[in-house]
XYZ file of C-alpha atoms in Angstrom:
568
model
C 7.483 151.236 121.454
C 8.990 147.983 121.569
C 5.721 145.985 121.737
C 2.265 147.314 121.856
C 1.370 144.214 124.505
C 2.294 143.891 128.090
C 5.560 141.987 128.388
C 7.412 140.216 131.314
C 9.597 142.029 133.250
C 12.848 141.489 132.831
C 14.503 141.800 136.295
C 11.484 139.991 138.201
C 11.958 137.000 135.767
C 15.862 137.113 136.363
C 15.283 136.791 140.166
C 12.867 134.079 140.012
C 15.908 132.229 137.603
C 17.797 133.061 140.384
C 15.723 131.921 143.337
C 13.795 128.661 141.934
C 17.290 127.333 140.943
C 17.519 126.270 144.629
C 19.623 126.630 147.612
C 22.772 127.843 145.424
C 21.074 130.967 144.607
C 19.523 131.536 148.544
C 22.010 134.282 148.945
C 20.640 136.824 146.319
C 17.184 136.246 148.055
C 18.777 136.913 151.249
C 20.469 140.185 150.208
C 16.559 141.642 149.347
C 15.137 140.486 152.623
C 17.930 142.086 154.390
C 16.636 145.440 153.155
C 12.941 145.029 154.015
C 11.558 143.073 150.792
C 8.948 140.876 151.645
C 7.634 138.142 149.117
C 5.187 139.602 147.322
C 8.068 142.347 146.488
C 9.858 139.685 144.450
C 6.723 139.866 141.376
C 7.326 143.555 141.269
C 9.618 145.873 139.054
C 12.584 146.876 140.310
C 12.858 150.533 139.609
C 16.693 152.614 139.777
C 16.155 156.109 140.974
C 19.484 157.880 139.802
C 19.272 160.685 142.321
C 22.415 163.416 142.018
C 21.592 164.952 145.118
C 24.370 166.542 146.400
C 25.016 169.850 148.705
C 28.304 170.904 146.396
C 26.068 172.957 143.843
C 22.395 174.940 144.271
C 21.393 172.973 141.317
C 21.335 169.897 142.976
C 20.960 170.718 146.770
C 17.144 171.005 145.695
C 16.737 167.452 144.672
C 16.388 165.254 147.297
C 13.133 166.155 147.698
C 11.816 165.581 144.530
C 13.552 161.660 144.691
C 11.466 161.461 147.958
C 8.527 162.401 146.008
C 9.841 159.707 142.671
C 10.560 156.840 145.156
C 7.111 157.377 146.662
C 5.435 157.223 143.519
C 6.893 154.337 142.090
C 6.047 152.707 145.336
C 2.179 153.719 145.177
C 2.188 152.595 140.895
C 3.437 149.078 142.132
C 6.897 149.090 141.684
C 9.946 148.327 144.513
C 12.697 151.697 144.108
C 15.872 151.062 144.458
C 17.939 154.841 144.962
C 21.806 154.944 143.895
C 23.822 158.346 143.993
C 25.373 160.164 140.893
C 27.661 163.011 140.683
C 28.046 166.806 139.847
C 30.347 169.330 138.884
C 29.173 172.419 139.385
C 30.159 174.495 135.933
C 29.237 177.513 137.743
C 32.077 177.385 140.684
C 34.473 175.869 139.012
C 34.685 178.524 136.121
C 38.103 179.797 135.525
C 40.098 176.987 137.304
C 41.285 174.186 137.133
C 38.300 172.446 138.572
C 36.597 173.362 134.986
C 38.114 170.645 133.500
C 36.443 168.155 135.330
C 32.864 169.331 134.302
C 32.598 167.069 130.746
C 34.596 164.483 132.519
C 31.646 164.655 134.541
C 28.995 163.900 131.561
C 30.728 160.480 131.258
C 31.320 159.562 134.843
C 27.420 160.362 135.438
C 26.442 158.080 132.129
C 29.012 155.340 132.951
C 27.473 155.280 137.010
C 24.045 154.816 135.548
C 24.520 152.299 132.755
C 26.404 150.369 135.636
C 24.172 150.269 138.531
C 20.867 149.715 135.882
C 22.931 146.764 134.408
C 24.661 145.606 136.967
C 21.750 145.534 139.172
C 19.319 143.960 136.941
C 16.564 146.567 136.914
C 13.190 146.986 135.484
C 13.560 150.576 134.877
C 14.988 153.772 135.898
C 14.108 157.589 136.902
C 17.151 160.005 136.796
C 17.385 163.270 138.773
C 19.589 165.843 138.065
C 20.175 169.744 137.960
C 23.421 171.099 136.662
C 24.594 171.159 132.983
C 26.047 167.629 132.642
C 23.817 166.305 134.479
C 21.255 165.774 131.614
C 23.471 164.610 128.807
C 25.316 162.054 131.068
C 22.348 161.050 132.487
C 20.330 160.214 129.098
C 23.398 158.576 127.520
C 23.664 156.218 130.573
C 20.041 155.596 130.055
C 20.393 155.102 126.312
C 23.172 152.383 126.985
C 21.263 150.978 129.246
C 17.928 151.126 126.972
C 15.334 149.727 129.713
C 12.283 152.048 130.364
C 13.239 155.518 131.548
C 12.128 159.109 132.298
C 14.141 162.256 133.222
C 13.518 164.512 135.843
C 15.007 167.723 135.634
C 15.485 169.605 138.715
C 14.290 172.764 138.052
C 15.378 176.296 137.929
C 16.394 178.647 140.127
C 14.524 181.918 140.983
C 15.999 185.230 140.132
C 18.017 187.373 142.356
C 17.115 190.926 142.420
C 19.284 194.366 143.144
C 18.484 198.174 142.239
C 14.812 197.176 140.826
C 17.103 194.247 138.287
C 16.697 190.772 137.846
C 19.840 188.775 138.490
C 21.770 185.253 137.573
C 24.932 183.395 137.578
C 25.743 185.472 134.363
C 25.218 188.986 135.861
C 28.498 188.258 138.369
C 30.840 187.435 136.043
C 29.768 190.568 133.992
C 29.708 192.345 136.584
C 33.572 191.264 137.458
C 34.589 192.871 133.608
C 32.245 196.136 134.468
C 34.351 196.310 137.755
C 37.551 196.009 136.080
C 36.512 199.037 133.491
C 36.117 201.130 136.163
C 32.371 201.372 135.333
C 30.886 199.509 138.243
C 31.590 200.076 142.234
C 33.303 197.340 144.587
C 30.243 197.761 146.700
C 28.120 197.109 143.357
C 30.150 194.002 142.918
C 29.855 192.696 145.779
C 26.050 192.956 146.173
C 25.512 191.474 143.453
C 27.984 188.279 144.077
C 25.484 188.380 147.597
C 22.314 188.079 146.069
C 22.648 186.748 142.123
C 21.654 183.339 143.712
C 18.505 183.004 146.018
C 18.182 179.770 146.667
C 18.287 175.965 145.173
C 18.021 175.316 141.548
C 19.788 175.602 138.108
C 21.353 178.937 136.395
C 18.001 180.810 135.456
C 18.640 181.822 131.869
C 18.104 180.029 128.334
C 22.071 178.477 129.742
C 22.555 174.994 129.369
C 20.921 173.020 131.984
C 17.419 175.184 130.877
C 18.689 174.011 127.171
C 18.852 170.856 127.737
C 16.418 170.001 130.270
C 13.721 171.595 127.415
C 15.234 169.576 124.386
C 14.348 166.596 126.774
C 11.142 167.291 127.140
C 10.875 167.762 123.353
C 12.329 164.380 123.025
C 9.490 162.870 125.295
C 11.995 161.343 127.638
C 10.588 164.256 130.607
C 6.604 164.772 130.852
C 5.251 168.266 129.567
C 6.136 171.750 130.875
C 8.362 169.737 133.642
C 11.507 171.824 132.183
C 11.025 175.192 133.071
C 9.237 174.775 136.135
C 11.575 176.362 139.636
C 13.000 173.692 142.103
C 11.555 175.834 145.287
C 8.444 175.430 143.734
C 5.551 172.387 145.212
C 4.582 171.781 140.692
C 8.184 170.426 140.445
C 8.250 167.692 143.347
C 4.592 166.641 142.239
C 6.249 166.302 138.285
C 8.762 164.545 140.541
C 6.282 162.054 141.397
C 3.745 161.827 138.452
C 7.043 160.962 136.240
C 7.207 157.802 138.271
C 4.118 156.949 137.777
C 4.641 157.083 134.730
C 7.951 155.385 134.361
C 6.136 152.242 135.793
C 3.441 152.413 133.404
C 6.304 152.477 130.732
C 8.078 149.596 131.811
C 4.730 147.646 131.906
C 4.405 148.516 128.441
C 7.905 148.280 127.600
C 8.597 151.918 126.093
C 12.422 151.929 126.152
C 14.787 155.355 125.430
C 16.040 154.430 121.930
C 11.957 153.786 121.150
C 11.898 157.640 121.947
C 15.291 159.050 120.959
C 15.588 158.298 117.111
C 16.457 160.785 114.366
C 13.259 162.133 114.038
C 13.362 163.257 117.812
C 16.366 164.498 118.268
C 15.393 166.952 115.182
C 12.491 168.289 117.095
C 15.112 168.728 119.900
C 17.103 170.805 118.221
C 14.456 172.800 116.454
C 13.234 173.651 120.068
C 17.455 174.224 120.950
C 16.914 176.691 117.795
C 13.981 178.528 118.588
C 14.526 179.270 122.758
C 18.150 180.243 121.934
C 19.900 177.574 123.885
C 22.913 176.701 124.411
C 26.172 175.768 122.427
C 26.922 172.868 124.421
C 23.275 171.100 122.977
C 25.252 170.653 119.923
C 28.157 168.942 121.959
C 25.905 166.762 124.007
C 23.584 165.896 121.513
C 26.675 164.602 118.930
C 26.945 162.888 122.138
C 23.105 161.191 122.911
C 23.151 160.320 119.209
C 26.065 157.769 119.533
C 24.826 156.553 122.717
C 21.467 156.156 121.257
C 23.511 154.652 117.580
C 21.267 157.528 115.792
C 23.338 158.547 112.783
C 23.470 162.755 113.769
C 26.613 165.120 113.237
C 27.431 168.256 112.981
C 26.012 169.111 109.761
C 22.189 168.287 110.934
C 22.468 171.232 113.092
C 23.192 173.595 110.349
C 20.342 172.029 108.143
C 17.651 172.386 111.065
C 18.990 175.663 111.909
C 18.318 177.153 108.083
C 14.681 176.243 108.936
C 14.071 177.486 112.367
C 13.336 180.684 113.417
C 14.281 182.154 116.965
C 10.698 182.400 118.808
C 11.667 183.341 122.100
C 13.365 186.180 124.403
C 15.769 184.735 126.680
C 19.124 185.162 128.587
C 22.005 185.654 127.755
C 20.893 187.415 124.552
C 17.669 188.361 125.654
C 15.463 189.934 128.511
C 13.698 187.120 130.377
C 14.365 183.913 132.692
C 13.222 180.568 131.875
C 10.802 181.053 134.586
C 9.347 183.969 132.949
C 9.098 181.137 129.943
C 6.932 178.829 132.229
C 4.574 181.375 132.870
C 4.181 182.230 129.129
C 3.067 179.163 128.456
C 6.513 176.509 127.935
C 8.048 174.590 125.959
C 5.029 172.811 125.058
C 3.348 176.238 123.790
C 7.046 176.559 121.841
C 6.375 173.165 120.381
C 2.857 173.397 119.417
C 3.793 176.955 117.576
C 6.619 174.608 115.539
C 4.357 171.789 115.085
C 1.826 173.807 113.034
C 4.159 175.604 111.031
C 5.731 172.182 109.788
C 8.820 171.934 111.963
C 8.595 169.443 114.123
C 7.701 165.340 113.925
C 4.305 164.877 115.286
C 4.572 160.906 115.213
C 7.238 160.847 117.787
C 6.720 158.543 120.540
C 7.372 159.818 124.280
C 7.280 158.390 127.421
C 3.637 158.717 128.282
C 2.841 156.423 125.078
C 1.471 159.206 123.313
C 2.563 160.973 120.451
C 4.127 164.267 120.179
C 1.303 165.743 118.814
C -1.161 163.636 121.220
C 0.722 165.586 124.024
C 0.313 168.809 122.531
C -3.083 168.346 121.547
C -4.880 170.908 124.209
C -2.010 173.358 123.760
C -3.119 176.899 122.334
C -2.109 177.257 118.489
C -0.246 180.975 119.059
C 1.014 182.197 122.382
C -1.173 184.475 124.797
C -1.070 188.198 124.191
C -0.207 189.132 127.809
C 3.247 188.202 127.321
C 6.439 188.767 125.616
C 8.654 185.892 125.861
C 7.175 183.948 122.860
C 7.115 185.161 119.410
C 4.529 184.475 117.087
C 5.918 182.037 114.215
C 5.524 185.293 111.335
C 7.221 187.534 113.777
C 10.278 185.792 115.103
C 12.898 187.328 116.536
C 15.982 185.926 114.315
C 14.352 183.972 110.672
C 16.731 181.773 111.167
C 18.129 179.900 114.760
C 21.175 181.047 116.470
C 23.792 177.813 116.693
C 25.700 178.704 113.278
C 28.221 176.018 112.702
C 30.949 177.640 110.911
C 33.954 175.959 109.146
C 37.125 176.958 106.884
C 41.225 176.039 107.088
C 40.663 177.221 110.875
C 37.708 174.406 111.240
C 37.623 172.106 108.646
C 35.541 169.405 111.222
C 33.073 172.048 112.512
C 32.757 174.845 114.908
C 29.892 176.480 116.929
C 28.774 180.277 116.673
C 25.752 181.466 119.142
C 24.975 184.707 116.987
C 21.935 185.964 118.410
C 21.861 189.652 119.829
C 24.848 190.665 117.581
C 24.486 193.709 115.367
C 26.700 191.892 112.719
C 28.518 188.838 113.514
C 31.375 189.314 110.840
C 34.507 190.410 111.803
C 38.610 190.454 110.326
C 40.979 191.469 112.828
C 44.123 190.505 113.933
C 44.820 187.567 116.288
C 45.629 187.861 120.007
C 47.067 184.241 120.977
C 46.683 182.512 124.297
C 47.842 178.915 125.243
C 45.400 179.228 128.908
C 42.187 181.046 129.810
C 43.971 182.680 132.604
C 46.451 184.686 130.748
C 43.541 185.756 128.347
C 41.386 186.904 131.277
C 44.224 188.835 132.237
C 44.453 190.489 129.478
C 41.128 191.720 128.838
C 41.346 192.521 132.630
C 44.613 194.802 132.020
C 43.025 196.678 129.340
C 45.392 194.974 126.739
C 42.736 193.382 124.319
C 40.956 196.003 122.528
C 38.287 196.347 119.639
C 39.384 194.684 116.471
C 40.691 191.744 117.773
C 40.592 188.286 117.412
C 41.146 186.512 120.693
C 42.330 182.673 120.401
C 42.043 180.414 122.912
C 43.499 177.227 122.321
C 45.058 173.583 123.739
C 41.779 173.365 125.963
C 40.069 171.115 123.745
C 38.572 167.713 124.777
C 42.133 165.796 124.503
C 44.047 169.338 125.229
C 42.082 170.816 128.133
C 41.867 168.288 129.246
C 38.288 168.272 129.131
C 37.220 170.805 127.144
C 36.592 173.945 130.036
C 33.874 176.460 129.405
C 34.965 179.602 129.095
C 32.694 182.293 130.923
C 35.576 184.574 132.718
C 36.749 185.706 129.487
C 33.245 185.889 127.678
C 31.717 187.278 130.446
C 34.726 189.639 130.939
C 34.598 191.255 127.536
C 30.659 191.889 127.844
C 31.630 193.768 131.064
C 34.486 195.899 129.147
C 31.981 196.605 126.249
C 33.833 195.012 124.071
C 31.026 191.799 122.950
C 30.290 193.217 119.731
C 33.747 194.579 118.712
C 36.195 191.299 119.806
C 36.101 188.522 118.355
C 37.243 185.301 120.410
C 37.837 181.582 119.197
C 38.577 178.429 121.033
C 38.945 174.632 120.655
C 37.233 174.889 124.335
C 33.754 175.169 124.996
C 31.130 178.283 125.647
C 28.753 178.503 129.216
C 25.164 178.981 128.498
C 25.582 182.198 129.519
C 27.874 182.969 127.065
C 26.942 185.556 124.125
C 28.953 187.816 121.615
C 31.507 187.755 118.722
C 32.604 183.784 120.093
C 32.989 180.871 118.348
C 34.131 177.481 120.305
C 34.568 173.581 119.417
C 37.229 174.168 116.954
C 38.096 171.162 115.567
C 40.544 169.683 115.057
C 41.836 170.847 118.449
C 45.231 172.584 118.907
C 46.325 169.262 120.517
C 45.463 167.320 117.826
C 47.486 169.086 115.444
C 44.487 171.265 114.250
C 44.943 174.756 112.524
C 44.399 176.420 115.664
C 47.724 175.238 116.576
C 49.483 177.415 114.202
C 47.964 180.314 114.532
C 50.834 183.056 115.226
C 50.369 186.493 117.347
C 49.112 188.998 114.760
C 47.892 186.952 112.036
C 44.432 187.769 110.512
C 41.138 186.107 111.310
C 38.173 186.138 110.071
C 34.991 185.291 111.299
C 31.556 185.174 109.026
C 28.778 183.786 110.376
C 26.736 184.592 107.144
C 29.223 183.071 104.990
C 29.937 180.063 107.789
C 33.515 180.775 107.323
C 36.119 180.755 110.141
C 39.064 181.485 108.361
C 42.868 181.684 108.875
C 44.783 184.093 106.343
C 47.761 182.213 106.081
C 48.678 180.780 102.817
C 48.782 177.361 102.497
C 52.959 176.912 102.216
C 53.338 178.816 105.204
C 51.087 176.774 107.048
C 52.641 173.425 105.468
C 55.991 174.740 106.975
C 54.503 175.641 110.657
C 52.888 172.133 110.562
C 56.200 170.267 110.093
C 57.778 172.379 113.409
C 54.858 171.488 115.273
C 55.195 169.446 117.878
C 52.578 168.071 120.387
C 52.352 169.277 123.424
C 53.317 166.465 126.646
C 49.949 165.697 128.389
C 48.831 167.371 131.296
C 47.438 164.723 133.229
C 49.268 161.026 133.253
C 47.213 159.371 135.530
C 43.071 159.232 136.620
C 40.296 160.127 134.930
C 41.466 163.295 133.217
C 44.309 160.442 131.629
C 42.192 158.395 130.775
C 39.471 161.346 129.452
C 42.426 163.015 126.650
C 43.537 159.638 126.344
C 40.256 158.374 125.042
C 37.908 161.470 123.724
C 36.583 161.616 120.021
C 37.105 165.052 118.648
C 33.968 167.818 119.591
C 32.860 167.284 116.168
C 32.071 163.504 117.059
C 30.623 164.921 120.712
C 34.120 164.083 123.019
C 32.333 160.733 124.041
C 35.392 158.016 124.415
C 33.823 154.909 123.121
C 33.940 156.152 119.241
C 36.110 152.929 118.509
């Protein structure tokens, strides 16, 4: 915390700066009244509600409800709320086309719209709502920037589908597409399940990335207690909705600002929490990403060091059996956290946004999970000993890349590459029956600067899975993974093919290996021949000359650094 007293309030002493400086500065009085404000509304705070309502995306079409239930909270704790829009992507529709590319373009627009209207507006504080996967990184790196009293609200998630007695999510469609294509699943099959894999509003239901991240938040202690996994359709989220403004106002009357909470210390529980739920590959990408925004030294390497230490604890999708909602009802992330915190893993002195302590928070929380359920482990009988985000590097990845290797049988494989400048043409060709086991799929020039924007790439992964072939292909790529990705995959290559990386010069039929026990990603290629393929490279013209994809390859840090485009 900034200052264990009560201080001023930044915005209300601005205004009255403003308004006792006479007649010049009428106006900017005027432009309040004009909305309603009456006097006494000039002594309170001044509280941004970053809602990303939006009807483009089920994650998000569930959330103007819960900034109903924000603004009138922050009205009954005293403060004035002042609602501005940010936008979404939805990774889930705009997997396998072109639209993909926009999704991490996304992460920055979102941050850049909040640090804007919070600055340029002058306020107190601010609450930010959001649901889909870039919602949460862009959102806390706008707040970060910002660095005036904040809290997250996370949407929630969705509620499974359900066909033939089976749970179903985003992930169980684009399975089903590679099952379909093997011949071992019916066009009616397909089609039902397309129909009824999403019920309703909320996020993708599995241990994906929007779950991932919205739980490493609350383990941050930037979102209040068991608020991550609870299910948009559900009344507990839109009363979270409005107990976090409560106390967001509290916060800015004591002046607890986001880098008070996000410091090294945090962002390590984060990621032990990341470790043991089995989240998602893009935490490591975002949270390269929070750490610059927050100027908390963090890279790649930290991820490897806290997963070493952190066993897997819980059962999820993609790898596992159950839904994050099944994860709520076992008791959260706060019975994940207090199961770390006794066994030495996680920082007990961190502040969150409540003014407590980590460990304050977690204080009533049962030391082992309940015995009526199976979706969290007890700390002696983990599921993996160690977590699942290996970071793997070698010629092919000298920078870094990301492995998830839970729920393989052994993630080591040598095999012979298959090379592919686009997704599309590699979908196609596990689609056509032309990629088979043994090989080494590489995916490449859809990195951060080469994409652009750095696509996920769930049509392929999920494609494979639906073939059989998950535990028998291997597949790299200077692009990124969905949440719902799992198998023999290894993304964030870096450098990227565009760059110049080793990627670039990988030829059709040259051996791979990877070794997630050894961390090696590996190229065999000696180290003449690649010397010679180097000098003939040449890079690629860009894809995009104008707008914000320009602008996005024009500016983006490597995926080792977290893409962000301010790494001057």
């Amino acid at each position: 915390m900034s200052d264990d007293k009560v201080i001023p309030i930044r915005a209300v002493n601005e205004r009255s700066a403003h308004i006792t400086q006479g007649k010049a500065r009428a106006p900017n009085r005027s432009m309040y009244y004009a909305m309603g404000y009456q006097e006494a509304d000039f002594a309170k705070p001044m509280v941004g509600v970053a809602n990303g309502h939006s009807t483009i995306t089920p994650c998000n079409s569930g959330l103007q409800k819960l900034a109903d239930a924000a603004i009138e909270g922050i009205e009954e704790a005293g403060g004035n709320a002042q609602v501005f829009g940010t936008p979404t992507i939805s990774d889930g529709m705009a997997m396998g086309t072109e639209g993909m590319k926009y999704s991490l373009v996304s992460r920055e627009v979102i941050s850049d719209c909040i640090e804007t209207c919070v600055q340029g507006q002058w306020m107190d504080g601010v609450l930010v709502i959001g649901g889909c996967d870039k919602n949460m990184p862009g959102g806390l790196m706008g707040m970060l920037r910002a660095n005036v009293p904040a809290i997250y609200v996370y949407g929630g998630t969705i509620l499974p589908g359900r066909y033939q007695g089976k749970d179903l999510n985003i992930v169980s469609v684009f399975e089903a597409v590679g099952e379909n294509a093997a011949g071992k699943l019916s066009d009616h099959d397909l089609h039902e399940i397309e129909r009824r894999a999403i019920p309703g509003t909320g996020s993708c239901g599995g241990m994906y990335t929007a779950n991932t991240m919205s739980s490493a938040f609350e383990a941050l202690g930037i979102s209040l207690p068991y608020s991550s996994t609870m299910a948009n359709p559900h009344d507990e989220k839109k009363n979270s909705a409005k107990e976090s403004a409560r106390v967001l106002v509290e916060a800015i009357r004591r002046n607890i600002r986001p880098r008070d909470i996000v410091t090294r210390k945090s962002i390590e529980n984060a990621v032990a929490v990341i470790m043991a739920i089995g989240g998602s590959t893009n935490a490591v990408l975002h949270f390269l990403a929070i750490a610059h925004a927050a100027e908390v030294e963090w890279t790649i390497d930290d991820f490897e060091r806290v997963r070493q230490r952190t066993p897997v604890l819980c059962d999820l999708k993609p790898s596992g059996q159950y839904l994050a909602v099944d994860l709520h009802q076992a008791g959260g992330i706060p019975q994940v956290m207090k199961i770390l915190l006794n066994a030495g893993l996680l920082h007990g002195d961190c502040l969150t946004i409540s003014g407590q302590t980590i460990a304050e928070v977690l204080q009533g929380v049962p030391d082992t999970p309940r015995a009526d359920q199976h979706v969290i482990r007890h700390i002696d009988q983990p599921l993996y000993a160690k977590g699942h985000l290996a970071i793997l590097k070698g010629n092919l990845s000298p920078e870094g890349a990301v492995a998830k290797i839970t729920g393989l049988k052994n993630p080591v494989i040598t095999g012979p590459a298959r090379v592919f400048d686009d997704e599309q043409s590699a979908l196609q060709a596990i689609l056509d029956g032309k990629i088979v086991a043994g090989d080494v799929m590489v995916l490449r020039y859809l990195g951060p600067k080469g994409g652009p924007g750095m696509p996920e790439m769930l049509a392929p992964t999920g494609a494979l899975i639906g073939a059989g072939l998950g535990e028998s292909v291997g597949l790299i790529t200077d692009g990124r993974f969905s949440g719902g990705t799992w198998g023999m995959v290894v993304g964030h290559v870096a450098p990227e093919a565009a760059a110049g990386g080793t990627i670039a010069l990988v030829h059709e039929g040259d051996l791979i290996t990877i070794d997630a026990h050894q961390l090696v990603l590996e190229l065999k290629v000696s180290e003449d021949e690649l010397a010679q393929r180097r000098a003939a490279w040449q890079a690629p013209a860009p894809r995009y000359r104008r707008g914000v994809q320009a602008k996005f390859a024009f500016n983006a840090a490597s995926a080792s650094k977290g893409a962000v485009l301010d790494n001057y």
